[in-house]
């Protein structure tokens, strides 16, 4: 309103009805139509028309003085009734038509936005229900699978009596392998739904070295009979970091376990951690099968597995997507460099201190 009033005064001192800049009011009209409600926009259009036409009338009737800008505009048109009528009519109709169009378009956009918001809320709710469902199912499956696995171990170990028939032994071993994969799969699904469902990060101060030790201890037995050199290099005097310890352990475990899994016997896996300013950079590098060029853009997608992975190398395609989720939730970045047959190099950054506490 203040703006409209100032513009009216300015027009009054620069020729009134003779000043073509009166049409600059259209910008106010469009902005109001976009930002305010329908009622407020038409109210504003009415005020603008009333103020300007009122001004023209006052000048025409000689009640208000006329300030011509002689060197720029032809004067005395303000006394011509036809001119004043035509300009007033064109001006007011322009303002109302502009209001009508802007309000209609804005209302349609607002409606679309509302529909999109509602659809988005419904999707979020469905996503939450799906996560709940996955969590419930994987949780319910985990215990019976673990029991079947231990019972098979009892049988295969001969603790329930010797398994003499080689054919039966072989079948039992195959069942064991399948159950082992299913157990692994449900564990990954459970990790996925559990970490995604956590609304807050459980921030603690801890040493990266402890986390790497834990991850290596869990990953090592998974290497089986393979012979792989493991080198861990942690920069001296690395400060303790503030992060969700369990989730960061999960990331290291996944990257190290993958490096072991996708590197053939005789290869090398190297874990390095260094600090630069307020950030630490961790790297897990291997000399394994690498990732084909065409698969690189999708490597962090849920359930994606690269084309060069042998069918016998079991996996779910969930670990990397979850690692990316965890690192980004900690305001870090994760990236990969690789070439098929030439190993892979996963690198991620983490802030040492939590500055952005919005996610905590
Ligand atoms: P999983 O290993 O269970 O399949 P991940 O999400 O951990 O699932 O990894 C997704 C895919 O990325 C793997 O299937 C594999 O194709 C590729 N990948 C991950 N890490 C490596 C690695 N160190 N070397 C080669 N390929 C890898």
PDB file of C-alpha atoms in Angstrom, residues 40-157:
ATOM      1  CA  UNK A  40      -6.630  -9.035  -1.541  1.00  0.00           C
ATOM      2  CA  UNK A  41      -5.550  -8.838  -5.201  1.00  0.00           C
ATOM      3  CA  UNK A  42      -8.902  -7.432  -6.377  1.00  0.00           C
ATOM      4  CA  UNK A  43      -8.943  -5.077  -3.380  1.00  0.00           C
ATOM      5  CA  UNK A  44      -5.501  -3.819  -4.398  1.00  0.00           C
ATOM      6  CA  UNK A  45      -6.634  -3.388  -8.052  1.00  0.00           C
ATOM      7  CA  UNK A  46      -9.588  -1.340  -6.790  1.00  0.00           C
ATOM      8  CA  UNK A  47      -7.374   0.870  -4.594  1.00  0.00           C
ATOM      9  CA  UNK A  48      -4.906   1.482  -7.465  1.00  0.00           C
ATOM     10  CA  UNK A  49      -7.722   2.448  -9.865  1.00  0.00           C
ATOM     11  CA  UNK A  50      -9.437   4.607  -7.245  1.00  0.00           C
ATOM     12  CA  UNK A  51      -6.244   6.456  -6.319  1.00  0.00           C
ATOM     13  CA  UNK A  52      -5.074   7.156  -9.872  1.00  0.00           C
ATOM     14  CA  UNK A  53      -8.482   7.997 -11.373  1.00  0.00           C
ATOM     15  CA  UNK A  54      -9.199  10.100  -8.259  1.00  0.00           C
ATOM     16  CA  UNK A  55      -5.935  11.951  -8.853  1.00  0.00           C
ATOM     17  CA  UNK A  56      -6.792  12.550 -12.537  1.00  0.00           C
ATOM     18  CA  UNK A  57     -10.229  13.891 -11.498  1.00  0.00           C
ATOM     19  CA  UNK A  58      -8.832  16.203  -8.823  1.00  0.00           C
ATOM     20  CA  UNK A  59      -6.346  17.629 -11.334  1.00  0.00           C
ATOM     21  CA  UNK A  60      -9.020  17.862 -14.046  1.00  0.00           C
ATOM     22  CA  UNK A  61     -11.431  19.691 -11.729  1.00  0.00           C
ATOM     23  CA  UNK A  62      -8.626  22.020 -10.576  1.00  0.00           C
ATOM     24  CA  UNK A  63      -8.919  20.859  -6.942  1.00  0.00           C
ATOM     25  CA  UNK A  64      -5.355  19.525  -6.971  1.00  0.00           C
ATOM     26  CA  UNK A  65      -2.568  21.418  -8.773  1.00  0.00           C
ATOM     27  CA  UNK A  66      -1.217  19.948 -12.023  1.00  0.00           C
ATOM     28  CA  UNK A  67       2.576  19.510 -12.295  1.00  0.00           C
ATOM     29  CA  UNK A  68       3.429  19.169 -15.974  1.00  0.00           C
ATOM     30  CA  UNK A  69       6.821  17.946 -17.142  1.00  0.00           C
ATOM     31  CA  UNK A  70       6.946  20.341 -20.084  1.00  0.00           C
ATOM     32  CA  UNK A  71      10.223  19.452 -21.694  1.00  0.00           C
ATOM     33  CA  UNK A  72       9.286  15.793 -21.744  1.00  0.00           C
ATOM     34  CA  UNK A  73       5.490  15.482 -22.193  1.00  0.00           C
ATOM     35  CA  UNK A  74       2.912  17.643 -23.974  1.00  0.00           C
ATOM     36  CA  UNK A  75       0.952  19.546 -21.322  1.00  0.00           C
ATOM     37  CA  UNK A  76      -2.727  20.452 -20.926  1.00  0.00           C
ATOM     38  CA  UNK A  77      -4.029  17.002 -21.856  1.00  0.00           C
ATOM     39  CA  UNK A  78      -5.162  16.721 -18.237  1.00  0.00           C
ATOM     40  CA  UNK A  79      -7.928  19.211 -19.055  1.00  0.00           C
ATOM     41  CA  UNK A  80      -9.182  17.266 -22.055  1.00  0.00           C
ATOM     42  CA  UNK A  81     -12.211  15.235 -20.799  1.00  0.00           C
ATOM     43  CA  UNK A  82     -12.031  12.665 -23.634  1.00  0.00           C
ATOM     44  CA  UNK A  83      -8.343  12.042 -22.978  1.00  0.00           C
ATOM     45  CA  UNK A  84      -8.837  11.729 -19.217  1.00  0.00           C
ATOM     46  CA  UNK A  85     -11.789   9.344 -19.711  1.00  0.00           C
ATOM     47  CA  UNK A  86      -9.969   7.103 -22.225  1.00  0.00           C
ATOM     48  CA  UNK A  87      -6.767   6.910 -20.154  1.00  0.00           C
ATOM     49  CA  UNK A  88      -8.768   6.195 -16.961  1.00  0.00           C
ATOM     50  CA  UNK A  89     -10.780   3.479 -18.700  1.00  0.00           C
ATOM     51  CA  UNK A  90      -7.778   1.793 -20.349  1.00  0.00           C
ATOM     52  CA  UNK A  91      -5.792   2.057 -17.130  1.00  0.00           C
ATOM     53  CA  UNK A  92      -8.470   0.571 -14.839  1.00  0.00           C
ATOM     54  CA  UNK A  93      -9.386  -2.203 -17.285  1.00  0.00           C
ATOM     55  CA  UNK A  94      -5.677  -3.124 -17.732  1.00  0.00           C
ATOM     56  CA  UNK A  95      -5.251  -3.343 -13.970  1.00  0.00           C
ATOM     57  CA  UNK A  96      -8.364  -5.517 -13.511  1.00  0.00           C
ATOM     58  CA  UNK A  97      -7.617  -7.780 -16.488  1.00  0.00           C
ATOM     59  CA  UNK A  98      -4.026  -8.253 -15.275  1.00  0.00           C
ATOM     60  CA  UNK A  99      -5.367  -9.080 -11.800  1.00  0.00           C
ATOM     61  CA  UNK A 100      -7.833 -11.563 -13.266  1.00  0.00           C
ATOM     62  CA  UNK A 101      -5.169 -13.418 -15.291  1.00  0.00           C
ATOM     63  CA  UNK A 102      -2.557 -13.446 -12.546  1.00  0.00           C
ATOM     64  CA  UNK A 103      -5.043 -14.592  -9.913  1.00  0.00           C
ATOM     65  CA  UNK A 104      -6.402 -17.395 -12.150  1.00  0.00           C
ATOM     66  CA  UNK A 105      -2.929 -18.686 -13.006  1.00  0.00           C
ATOM     67  CA  UNK A 106      -1.750 -18.411  -9.375  1.00  0.00           C
ATOM     68  CA  UNK A 107      -4.837 -20.186  -8.073  1.00  0.00           C
ATOM     69  CA  UNK A 108      -4.327 -23.020 -10.486  1.00  0.00           C
ATOM     70  CA  UNK A 109      -0.655 -23.291  -9.498  1.00  0.00           C
ATOM     71  CA  UNK A 110      -1.558 -23.191  -5.802  1.00  0.00           C
ATOM     72  CA  UNK A 111      -4.078 -25.975  -6.311  1.00  0.00           C
ATOM     73  CA  UNK A 112      -1.471 -28.079  -8.109  1.00  0.00           C
ATOM     74  CA  UNK A 113       1.023 -27.390  -5.320  1.00  0.00           C
ATOM     75  CA  UNK A 114      -1.538 -28.469  -2.720  1.00  0.00           C
ATOM     76  CA  UNK A 115      -2.270 -31.660  -4.648  1.00  0.00           C
ATOM     77  CA  UNK A 116       1.445 -32.380  -4.972  1.00  0.00           C
ATOM     78  CA  UNK A 117       1.992 -31.782  -1.253  1.00  0.00           C
ATOM     79  CA  UNK A 118      -0.842 -34.142  -0.382  1.00  0.00           C
ATOM     80  CA  UNK A 119       0.460 -36.780  -2.808  1.00  0.00           C
ATOM     81  CA  UNK A 120       3.934 -36.378  -1.325  1.00  0.00           C
ATOM     82  CA  UNK A 121       2.608 -36.835   2.216  1.00  0.00           C
ATOM     83  CA  UNK A 122       0.757 -39.980   1.132  1.00  0.00           C
ATOM     84  CA  UNK A 123       3.931 -41.317  -0.501  1.00  0.00           C
ATOM     85  CA  UNK A 124       5.978 -40.594   2.616  1.00  0.00           C
ATOM     86  CA  UNK A 125       3.418 -42.415   4.721  1.00  0.00           C
ATOM     87  CA  UNK A 126       3.453 -45.383   2.323  1.00  0.00           C
ATOM     88  CA  UNK A 127       7.246 -45.386   2.391  1.00  0.00           C
ATOM     89  CA  UNK A 128       7.177 -45.410   6.191  1.00  0.00           C
ATOM     90  CA  UNK A 129       4.694 -48.307   6.196  1.00  0.00           C
ATOM     91  CA  UNK A 130       6.880 -50.196   3.704  1.00  0.00           C
ATOM     92  CA  UNK A 131       9.929 -49.674   5.935  1.00  0.00           C
ATOM     93  CA  UNK A 132       7.926 -50.871   8.955  1.00  0.00           C
ATOM     94  CA  UNK A 133       6.790 -53.917   7.026  1.00  0.00           C
ATOM     95  CA  UNK A 134      10.281 -54.768   5.777  1.00  0.00           C
ATOM     96  CA  UNK A 135      11.598 -54.328   9.303  1.00  0.00           C
ATOM     97  CA  UNK A 136       8.928 -56.601  10.766  1.00  0.00           C
ATOM     98  CA  UNK A 137       9.334 -59.326   8.146  1.00  0.00           C
ATOM     99  CA  UNK A 138      13.129 -59.339   8.229  1.00  0.00           C
ATOM    100  CA  UNK A 139      13.094 -59.330  12.013  1.00  0.00           C
ATOM    101  CA  UNK A 140      10.686 -62.282  12.102  1.00  0.00           C
ATOM    102  CA  UNK A 141      12.737 -64.175   9.519  1.00  0.00           C
ATOM    103  CA  UNK A 142      16.094 -63.594  11.157  1.00  0.00           C
ATOM    104  CA  UNK A 143      15.697 -65.852  14.227  1.00  0.00           C
ATOM    105  CA  UNK A 144      14.287 -68.948  12.463  1.00  0.00           C
ATOM    106  CA  UNK A 145      16.992 -68.616   9.798  1.00  0.00           C
ATOM    107  CA  UNK A 146      19.682 -68.420  12.472  1.00  0.00           C
ATOM    108  CA  UNK A 147      18.203 -71.531  14.143  1.00  0.00           C
ATOM    109  CA  UNK A 148      18.125 -73.463  10.847  1.00  0.00           C
ATOM    110  CA  UNK A 149      21.725 -72.427  10.222  1.00  0.00           C
ATOM    111  CA  UNK A 150      22.893 -73.680  13.637  1.00  0.00           C
ATOM    112  CA  UNK A 151      20.929 -76.919  13.258  1.00  0.00           C
ATOM    113  CA  UNK A 152      22.597 -77.489   9.898  1.00  0.00           C
ATOM    114  CA  UNK A 153      25.965 -76.805  11.522  1.00  0.00           C
ATOM    115  CA  UNK A 154      25.131 -79.475  14.120  1.00  0.00           C
ATOM    116  CA  UNK A 155      24.268 -81.941  11.366  1.00  0.00           C
ATOM    117  CA  UNK A 156      27.261 -81.135   9.158  1.00  0.00           C
ATOM    118  CA  UNK A 157      29.642 -81.218  12.125  1.00  0.00           C
TER     119      UNK A 157
END
